[in-house]
Short mmCIF file of C-alpha atoms and ligand atoms in Angstrom, two decimals:
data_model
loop_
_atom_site.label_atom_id
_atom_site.label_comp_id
_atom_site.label_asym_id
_atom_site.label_seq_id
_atom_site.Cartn_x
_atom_site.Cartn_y
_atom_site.Cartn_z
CA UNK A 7 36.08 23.18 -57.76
CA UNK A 8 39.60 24.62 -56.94
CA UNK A 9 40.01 24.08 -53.33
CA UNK A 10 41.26 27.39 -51.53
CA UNK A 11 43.43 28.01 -48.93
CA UNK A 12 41.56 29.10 -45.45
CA UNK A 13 39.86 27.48 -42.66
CA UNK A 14 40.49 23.99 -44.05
CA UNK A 15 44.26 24.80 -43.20
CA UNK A 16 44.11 26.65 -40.26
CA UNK A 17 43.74 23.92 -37.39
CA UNK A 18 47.13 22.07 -38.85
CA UNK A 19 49.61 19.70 -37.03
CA UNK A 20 52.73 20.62 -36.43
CA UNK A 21 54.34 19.11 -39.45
CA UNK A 22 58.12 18.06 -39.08
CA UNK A 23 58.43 15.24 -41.16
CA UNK A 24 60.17 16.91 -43.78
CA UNK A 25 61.06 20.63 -45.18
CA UNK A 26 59.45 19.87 -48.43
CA UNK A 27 55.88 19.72 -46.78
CA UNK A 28 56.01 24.18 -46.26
CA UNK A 29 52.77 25.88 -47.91
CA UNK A 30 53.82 29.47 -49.92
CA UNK A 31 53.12 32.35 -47.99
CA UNK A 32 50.55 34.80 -49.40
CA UNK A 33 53.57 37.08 -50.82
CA UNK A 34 54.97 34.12 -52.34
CA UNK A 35 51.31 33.32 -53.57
CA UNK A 36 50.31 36.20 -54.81
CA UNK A 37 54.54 36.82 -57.26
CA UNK A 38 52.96 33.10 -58.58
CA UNK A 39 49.82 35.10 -59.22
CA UNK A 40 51.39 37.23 -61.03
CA UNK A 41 54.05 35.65 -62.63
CA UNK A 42 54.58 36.10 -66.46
CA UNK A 43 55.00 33.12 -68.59
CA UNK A 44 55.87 31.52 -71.68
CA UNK A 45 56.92 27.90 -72.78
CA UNK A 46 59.98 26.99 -71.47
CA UNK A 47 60.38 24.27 -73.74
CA UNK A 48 61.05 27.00 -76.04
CA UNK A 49 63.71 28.78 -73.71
CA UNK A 50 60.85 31.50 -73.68
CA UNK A 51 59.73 31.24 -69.99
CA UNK A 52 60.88 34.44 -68.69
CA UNK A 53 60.80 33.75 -64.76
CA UNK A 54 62.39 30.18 -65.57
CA UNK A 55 64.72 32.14 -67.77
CA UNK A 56 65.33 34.67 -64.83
CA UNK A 57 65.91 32.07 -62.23
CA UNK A 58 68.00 30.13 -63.92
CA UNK A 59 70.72 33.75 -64.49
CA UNK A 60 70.57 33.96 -60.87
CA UNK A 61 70.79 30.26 -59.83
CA UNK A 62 74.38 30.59 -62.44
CA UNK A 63 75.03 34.07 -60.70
CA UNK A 64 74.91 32.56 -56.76
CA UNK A 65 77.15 29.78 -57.73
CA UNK A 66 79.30 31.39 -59.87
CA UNK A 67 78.65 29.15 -62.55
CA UNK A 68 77.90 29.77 -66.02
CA UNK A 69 74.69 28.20 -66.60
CA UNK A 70 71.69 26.82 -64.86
CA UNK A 71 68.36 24.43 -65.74
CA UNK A 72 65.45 24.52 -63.62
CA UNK A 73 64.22 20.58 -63.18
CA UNK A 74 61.00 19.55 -61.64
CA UNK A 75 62.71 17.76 -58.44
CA UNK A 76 66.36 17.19 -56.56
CA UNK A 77 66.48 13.87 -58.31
CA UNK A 78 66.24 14.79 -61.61
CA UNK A 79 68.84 17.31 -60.64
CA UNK A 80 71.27 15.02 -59.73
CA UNK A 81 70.17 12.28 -62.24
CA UNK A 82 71.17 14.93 -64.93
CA UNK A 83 74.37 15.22 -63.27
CA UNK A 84 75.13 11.64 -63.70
CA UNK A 85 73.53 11.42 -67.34
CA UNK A 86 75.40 14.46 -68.69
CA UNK A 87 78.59 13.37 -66.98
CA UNK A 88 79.31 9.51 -66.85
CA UNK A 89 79.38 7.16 -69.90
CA UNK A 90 77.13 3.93 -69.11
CA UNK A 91 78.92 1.28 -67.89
CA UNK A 92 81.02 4.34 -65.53
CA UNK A 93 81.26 3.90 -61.71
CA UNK A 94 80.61 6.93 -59.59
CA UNK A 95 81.68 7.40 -55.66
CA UNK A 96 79.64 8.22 -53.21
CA UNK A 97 78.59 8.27 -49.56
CA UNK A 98 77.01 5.14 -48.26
CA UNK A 99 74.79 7.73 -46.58
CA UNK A 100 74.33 10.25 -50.09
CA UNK A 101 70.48 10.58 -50.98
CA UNK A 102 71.61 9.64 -54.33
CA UNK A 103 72.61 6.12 -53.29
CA UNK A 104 70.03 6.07 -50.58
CA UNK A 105 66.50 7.36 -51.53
CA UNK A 106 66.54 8.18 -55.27
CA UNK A 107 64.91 4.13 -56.00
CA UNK A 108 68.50 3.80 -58.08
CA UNK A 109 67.54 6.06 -60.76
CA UNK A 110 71.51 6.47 -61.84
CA UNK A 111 71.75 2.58 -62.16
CA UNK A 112 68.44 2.08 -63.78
CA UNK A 113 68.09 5.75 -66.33
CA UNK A 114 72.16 6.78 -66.37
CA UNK A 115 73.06 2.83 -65.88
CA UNK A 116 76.03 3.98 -64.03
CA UNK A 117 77.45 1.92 -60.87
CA UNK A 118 78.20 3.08 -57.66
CA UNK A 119 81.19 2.46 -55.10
CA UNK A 120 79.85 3.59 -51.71
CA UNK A 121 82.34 5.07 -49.04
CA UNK A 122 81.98 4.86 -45.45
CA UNK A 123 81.95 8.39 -43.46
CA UNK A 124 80.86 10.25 -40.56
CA UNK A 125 77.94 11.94 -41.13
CA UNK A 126 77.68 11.49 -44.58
CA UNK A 127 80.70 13.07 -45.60
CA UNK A 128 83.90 11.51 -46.91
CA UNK A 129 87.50 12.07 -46.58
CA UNK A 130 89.65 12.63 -49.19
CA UNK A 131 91.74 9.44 -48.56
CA UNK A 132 89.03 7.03 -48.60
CA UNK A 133 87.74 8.78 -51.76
CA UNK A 134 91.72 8.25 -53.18
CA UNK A 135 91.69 4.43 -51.85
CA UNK A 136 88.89 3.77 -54.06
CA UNK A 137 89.08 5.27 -57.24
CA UNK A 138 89.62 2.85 -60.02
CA UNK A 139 91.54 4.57 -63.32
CA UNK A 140 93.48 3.85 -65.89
CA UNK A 141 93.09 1.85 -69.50
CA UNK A 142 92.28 -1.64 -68.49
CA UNK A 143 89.57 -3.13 -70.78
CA UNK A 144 88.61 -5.07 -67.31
CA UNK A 145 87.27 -2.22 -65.42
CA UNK A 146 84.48 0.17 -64.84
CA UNK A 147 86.25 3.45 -64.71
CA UNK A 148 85.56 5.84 -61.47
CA UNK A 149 84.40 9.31 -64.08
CA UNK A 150 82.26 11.19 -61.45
CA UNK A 151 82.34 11.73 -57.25
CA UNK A 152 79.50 13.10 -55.74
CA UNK A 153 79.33 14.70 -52.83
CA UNK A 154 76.31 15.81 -50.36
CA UNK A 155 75.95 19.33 -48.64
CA UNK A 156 74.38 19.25 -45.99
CA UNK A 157 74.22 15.69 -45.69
CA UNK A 158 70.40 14.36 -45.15
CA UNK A 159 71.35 10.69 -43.13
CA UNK A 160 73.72 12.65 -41.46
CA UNK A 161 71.89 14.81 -39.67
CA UNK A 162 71.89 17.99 -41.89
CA UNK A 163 75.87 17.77 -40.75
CA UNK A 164 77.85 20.01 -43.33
CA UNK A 165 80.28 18.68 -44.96
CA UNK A 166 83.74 20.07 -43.14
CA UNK A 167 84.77 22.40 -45.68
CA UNK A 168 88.26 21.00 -45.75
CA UNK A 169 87.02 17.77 -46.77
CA UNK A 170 85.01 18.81 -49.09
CA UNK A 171 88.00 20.59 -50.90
CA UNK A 172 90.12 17.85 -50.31
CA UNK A 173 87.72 15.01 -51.87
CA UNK A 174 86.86 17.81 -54.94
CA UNK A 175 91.12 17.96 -55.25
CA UNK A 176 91.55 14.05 -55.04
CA UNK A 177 88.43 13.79 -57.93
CA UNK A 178 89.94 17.08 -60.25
CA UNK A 179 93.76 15.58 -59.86
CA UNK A 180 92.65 12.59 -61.49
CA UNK A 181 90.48 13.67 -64.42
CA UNK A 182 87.23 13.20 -63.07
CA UNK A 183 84.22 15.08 -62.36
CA UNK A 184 82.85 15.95 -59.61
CA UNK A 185 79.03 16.65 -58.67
CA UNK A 186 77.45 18.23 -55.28
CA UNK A 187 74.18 17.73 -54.28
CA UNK A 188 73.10 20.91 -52.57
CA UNK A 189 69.70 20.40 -51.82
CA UNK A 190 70.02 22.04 -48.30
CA UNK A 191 73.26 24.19 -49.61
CA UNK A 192 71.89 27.47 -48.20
CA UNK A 193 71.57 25.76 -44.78
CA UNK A 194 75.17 25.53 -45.32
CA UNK A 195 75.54 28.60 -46.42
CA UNK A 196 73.81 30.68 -43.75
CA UNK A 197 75.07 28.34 -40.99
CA UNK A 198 78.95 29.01 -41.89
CA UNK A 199 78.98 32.09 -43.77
CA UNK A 200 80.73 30.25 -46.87
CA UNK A 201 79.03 30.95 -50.31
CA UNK A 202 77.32 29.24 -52.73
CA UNK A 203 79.63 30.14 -55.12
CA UNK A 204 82.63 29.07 -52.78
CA UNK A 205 81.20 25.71 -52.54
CA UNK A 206 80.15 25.70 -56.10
CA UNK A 207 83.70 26.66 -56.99
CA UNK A 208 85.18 23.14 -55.97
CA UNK A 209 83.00 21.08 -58.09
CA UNK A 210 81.85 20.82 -61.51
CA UNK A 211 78.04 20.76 -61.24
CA UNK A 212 75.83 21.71 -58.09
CA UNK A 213 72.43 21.27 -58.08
CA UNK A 214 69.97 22.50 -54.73
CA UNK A 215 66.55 22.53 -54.22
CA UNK A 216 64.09 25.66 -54.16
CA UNK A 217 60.76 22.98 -52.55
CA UNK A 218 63.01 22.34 -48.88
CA UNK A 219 64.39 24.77 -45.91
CA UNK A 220 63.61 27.71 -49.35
CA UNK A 221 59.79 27.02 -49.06
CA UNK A 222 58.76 26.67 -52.81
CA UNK A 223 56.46 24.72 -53.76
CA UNK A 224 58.19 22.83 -56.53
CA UNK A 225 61.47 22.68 -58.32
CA UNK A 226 65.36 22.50 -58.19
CA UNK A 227 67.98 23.83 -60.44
CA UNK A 228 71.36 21.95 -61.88
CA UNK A 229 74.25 24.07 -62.41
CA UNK A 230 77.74 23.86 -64.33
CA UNK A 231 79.78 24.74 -67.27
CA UNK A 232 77.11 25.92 -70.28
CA UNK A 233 78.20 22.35 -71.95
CA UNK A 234 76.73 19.82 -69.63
CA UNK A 235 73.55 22.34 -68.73
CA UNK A 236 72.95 22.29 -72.22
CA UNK A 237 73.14 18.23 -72.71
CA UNK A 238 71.51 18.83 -69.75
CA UNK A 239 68.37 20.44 -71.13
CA UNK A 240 68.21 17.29 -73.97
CA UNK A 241 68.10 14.85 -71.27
CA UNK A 242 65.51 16.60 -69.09
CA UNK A 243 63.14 16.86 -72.03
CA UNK A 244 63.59 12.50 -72.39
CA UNK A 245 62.89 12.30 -68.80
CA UNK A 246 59.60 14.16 -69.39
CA UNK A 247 61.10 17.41 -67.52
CA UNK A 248 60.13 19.82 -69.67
CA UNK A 249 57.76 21.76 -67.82
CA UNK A 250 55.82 24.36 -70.28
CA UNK A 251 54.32 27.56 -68.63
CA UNK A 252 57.07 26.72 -65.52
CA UNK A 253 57.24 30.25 -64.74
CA UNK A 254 54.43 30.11 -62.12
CA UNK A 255 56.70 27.75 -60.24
CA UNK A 256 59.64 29.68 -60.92
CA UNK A 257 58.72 32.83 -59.67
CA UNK A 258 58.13 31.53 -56.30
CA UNK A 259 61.64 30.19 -56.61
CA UNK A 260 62.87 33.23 -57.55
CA UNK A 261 60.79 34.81 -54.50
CA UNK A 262 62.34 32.29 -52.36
CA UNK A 263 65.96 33.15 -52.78
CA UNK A 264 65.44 36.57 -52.58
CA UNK A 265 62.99 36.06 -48.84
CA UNK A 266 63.57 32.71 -47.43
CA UNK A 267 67.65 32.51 -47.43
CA UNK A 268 68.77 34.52 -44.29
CA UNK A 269 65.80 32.71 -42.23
CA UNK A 270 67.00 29.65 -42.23
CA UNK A 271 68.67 30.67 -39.23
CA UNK A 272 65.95 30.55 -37.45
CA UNK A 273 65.12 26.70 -38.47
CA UNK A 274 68.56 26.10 -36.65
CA UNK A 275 68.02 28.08 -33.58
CA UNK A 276 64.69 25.88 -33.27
CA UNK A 277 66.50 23.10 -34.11
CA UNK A 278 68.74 23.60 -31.17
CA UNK A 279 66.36 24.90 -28.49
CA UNK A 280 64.18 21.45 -29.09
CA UNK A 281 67.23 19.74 -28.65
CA UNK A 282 68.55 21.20 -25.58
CA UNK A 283 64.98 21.00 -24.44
CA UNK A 284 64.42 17.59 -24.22
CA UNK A 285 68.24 16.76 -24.04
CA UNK A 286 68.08 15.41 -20.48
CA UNK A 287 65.10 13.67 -21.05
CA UNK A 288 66.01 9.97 -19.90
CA UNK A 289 64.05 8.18 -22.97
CA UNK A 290 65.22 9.85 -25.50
CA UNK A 291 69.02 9.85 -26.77
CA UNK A 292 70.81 11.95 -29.81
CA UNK A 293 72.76 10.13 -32.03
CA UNK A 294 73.97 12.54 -34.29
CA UNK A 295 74.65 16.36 -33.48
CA UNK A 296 72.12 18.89 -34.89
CA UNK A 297 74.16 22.12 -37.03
CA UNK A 298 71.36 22.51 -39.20
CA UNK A 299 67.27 21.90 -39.31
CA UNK A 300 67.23 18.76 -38.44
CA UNK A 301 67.29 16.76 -35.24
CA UNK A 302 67.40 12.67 -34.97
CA UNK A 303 66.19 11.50 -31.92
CA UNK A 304 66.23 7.70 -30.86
CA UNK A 305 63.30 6.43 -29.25
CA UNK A 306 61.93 3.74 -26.92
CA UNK A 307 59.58 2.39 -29.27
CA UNK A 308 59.34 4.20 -32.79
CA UNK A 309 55.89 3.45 -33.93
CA UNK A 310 54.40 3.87 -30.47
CA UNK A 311 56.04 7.20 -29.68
CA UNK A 312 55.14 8.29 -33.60
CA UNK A 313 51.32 7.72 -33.01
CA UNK A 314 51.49 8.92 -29.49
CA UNK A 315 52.83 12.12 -31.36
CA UNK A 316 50.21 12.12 -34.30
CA UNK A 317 47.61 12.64 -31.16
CA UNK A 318 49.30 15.29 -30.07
CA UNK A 319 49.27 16.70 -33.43
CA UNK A 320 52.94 16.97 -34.35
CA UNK A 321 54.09 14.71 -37.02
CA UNK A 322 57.20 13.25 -37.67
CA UNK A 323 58.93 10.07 -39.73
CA UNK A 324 61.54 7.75 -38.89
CA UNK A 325 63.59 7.47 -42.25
CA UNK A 326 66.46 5.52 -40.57
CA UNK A 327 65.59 2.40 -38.80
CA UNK A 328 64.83 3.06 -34.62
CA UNK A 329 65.28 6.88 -35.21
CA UNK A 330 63.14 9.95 -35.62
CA UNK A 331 64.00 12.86 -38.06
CA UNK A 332 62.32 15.94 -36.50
CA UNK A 333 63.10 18.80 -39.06
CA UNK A 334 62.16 22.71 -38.72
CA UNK A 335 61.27 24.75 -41.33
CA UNK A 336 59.10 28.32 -43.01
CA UNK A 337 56.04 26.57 -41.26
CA UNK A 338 57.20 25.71 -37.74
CA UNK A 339 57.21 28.54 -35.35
CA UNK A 340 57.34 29.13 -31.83
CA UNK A 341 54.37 28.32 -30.94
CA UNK A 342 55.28 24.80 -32.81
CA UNK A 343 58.21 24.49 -31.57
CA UNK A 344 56.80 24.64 -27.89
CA UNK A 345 54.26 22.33 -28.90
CA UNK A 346 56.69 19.55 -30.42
CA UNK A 347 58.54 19.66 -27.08
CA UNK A 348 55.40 19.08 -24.84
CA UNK A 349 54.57 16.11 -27.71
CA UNK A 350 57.64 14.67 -27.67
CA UNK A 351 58.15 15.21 -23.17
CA UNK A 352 54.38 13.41 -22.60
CA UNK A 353 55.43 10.45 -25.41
CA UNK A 354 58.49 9.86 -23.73
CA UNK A 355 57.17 9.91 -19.68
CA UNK A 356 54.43 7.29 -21.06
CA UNK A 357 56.40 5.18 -23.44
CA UNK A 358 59.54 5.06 -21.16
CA UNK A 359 60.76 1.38 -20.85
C1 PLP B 424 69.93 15.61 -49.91
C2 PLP B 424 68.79 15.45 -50.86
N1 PLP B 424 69.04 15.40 -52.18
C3 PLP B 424 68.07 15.27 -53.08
C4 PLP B 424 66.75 15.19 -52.68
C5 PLP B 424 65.70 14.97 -53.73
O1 PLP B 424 64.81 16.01 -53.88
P1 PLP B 424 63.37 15.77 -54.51
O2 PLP B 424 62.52 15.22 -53.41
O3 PLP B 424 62.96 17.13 -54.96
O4 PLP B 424 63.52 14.81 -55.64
C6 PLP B 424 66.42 15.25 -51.32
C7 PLP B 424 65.02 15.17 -50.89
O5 PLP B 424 64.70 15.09 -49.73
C8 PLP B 424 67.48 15.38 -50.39
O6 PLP B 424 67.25 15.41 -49.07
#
């Protein structure tokens, strides 16, 4: 029997080990409801087909392909993009690199040249040091950089916009392409007052996701030039992407960008009052500042202070060794966010070396 939202759902933790774990809302529930579809293997999906025109529209590109995940996103980017055999640049921090279990070496068989950075982000001259050009039959050629806005290891930091110009120049002067992974580019967006489009603008693909700070339940969107979205569209369909009657997904994509954008402002005002909460709490330290949704908080003893949490009812994960990702999203409010803080005060007083 279908299992239905209600009192199974209404005693819940306060979640914050991710933005991808938000519920919809009942509006966004009931647009699903009523979402018309088609197959969108076909092209004839007409909320995919919808969200897709105004996925190209915000980023000023011309076209757009809904994909089932951020990683097929960005694998498409590398697929449609670099020949096998290519070497792409990248953060040593980029959620490509880091947490996509190497799709691009193992499905676009494309290497990687890693570049150190603060926060995830990379400067134009260490991006120049490293690219490898030119005719030589000895070497892989550098065809794509891809950058990451914000920048998940780094703390949801956002990439400093002159960087991220800079690196898109140092790419474009030299013939190659250059890809953005904007999962969390509206946090961006919101938090600086640059568009989508500006960002978009700089680099030749862009892909962000509508299942994080957006609250959907499912789904991300690639966007470029109408060439590589269309390869595009042949290589989802070989990675099993094509997704049918994807309109009930889309239109609570489409429901998020028109609801959820403007509040994530409110993910990074909690985001900073649980920080300056428990800032001058002696346990605890903060390696990383917090622009965005997220906060990383070091810890005496990780597991410990994680299952002294998980009785408190707030959960969180430590994705980087000895550190805690707290992150704030559509499902954390106040009352949450005064909760976390008593969690997290209690853990530390009792854990404290
Ligand atoms: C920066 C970044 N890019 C891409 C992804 C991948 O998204 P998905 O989980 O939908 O594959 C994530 C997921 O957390 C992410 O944080």
């Amino acid at each position: 029997m279908v299992q239905r939202n209600g009192a199974a759902q209404r005693e819940m933790p306060v979640d914050l080990r991710s933005d991808t774990v938000t519920r919809p809302t009942d509006a966004m529930r009931a647009a699903m409801a009523e979402a018309a579809v088609g197959d969108d293997v076909f092209g004839e999906d007409p909320n995919v087909n919808a969200l897709q025109e105004r996925a190209a529209e915000i980023t000023g590109k011309e076209a757009a392909i809904y994909t089932p995940s951020g990683s097929m996103a960005n694998l498409l980017a590398m697929l449609t993009q670099c020949a096998p055999g290519d070497t792409v640049l990248l953060s040593e921090d980029a959620h490509i690199f880091t947490f996509e279990t190497g799709s691009i070496a193992r499905i676009a068989n494309v290497m990687t040249k890693t570049v150190p950075g603060e926060y995830g982000a990379m400067t134009p001259e260490a991006v120049a040091q490293r690219l490898v050009l030119g005719e030589n039959d000895h070497i892989s050629r550098t065809t794509l950089v891809a950058m990451e806005n914000t920048t998940n290891r780094g703390g949801g930091a956002i990439y400093p916009h002159e960087a991220f110009k800079g690196v898109a120049e140092v790419a474009r002067e030299n013939g190659l392409r250059v890809h953005c992974d904007g999962a969390r580019i509206f946090n961006a967006v919101v938090e600086t007052g640059i568009s989508a489009a500006e960002y978009a603008r700089h680099v030749d693909t862009l892909s962000f996701c509508f299942s994080k700070g957006l609250g959907a339940p499912i789904g991300s969107v690639l966007t470029g030039d109408s060439a590589t979205i269309r390869r595009a569209r042949r290589f989802r369909k070989m990675l099993g992407g094509g997704m049918r009657q994807a309109g009930v997904a889309a239109s609570a994509a489409l429901y998020a960008l028109e609801h959820h954008v403007e509040r994530l402002r409110e993910d990074h005002k909690r985001a900073r009052s649980f920080r300056e909460a428990l800032t001058d709490t002696p346990s605890l330290s903060f390696p990383m500042p917090s622009p965005t949704n997220m906060v990383y908080v070091r810890v005496p003893d990780t597991e410990a202070f994680i299952a002294r949490l998980r009785e408190q009812g707030v959960l969180v994960m430590a994705p980087v060794a000895n550190t805690i990702r707290v992150v704030f999203h559509l499902d954390v409010d106040d009352a949450g966010l005064e909760r976390a803080i008593d969690a997290f005060k209690t853990a530390a007083g009792e854990l404290a070396a």
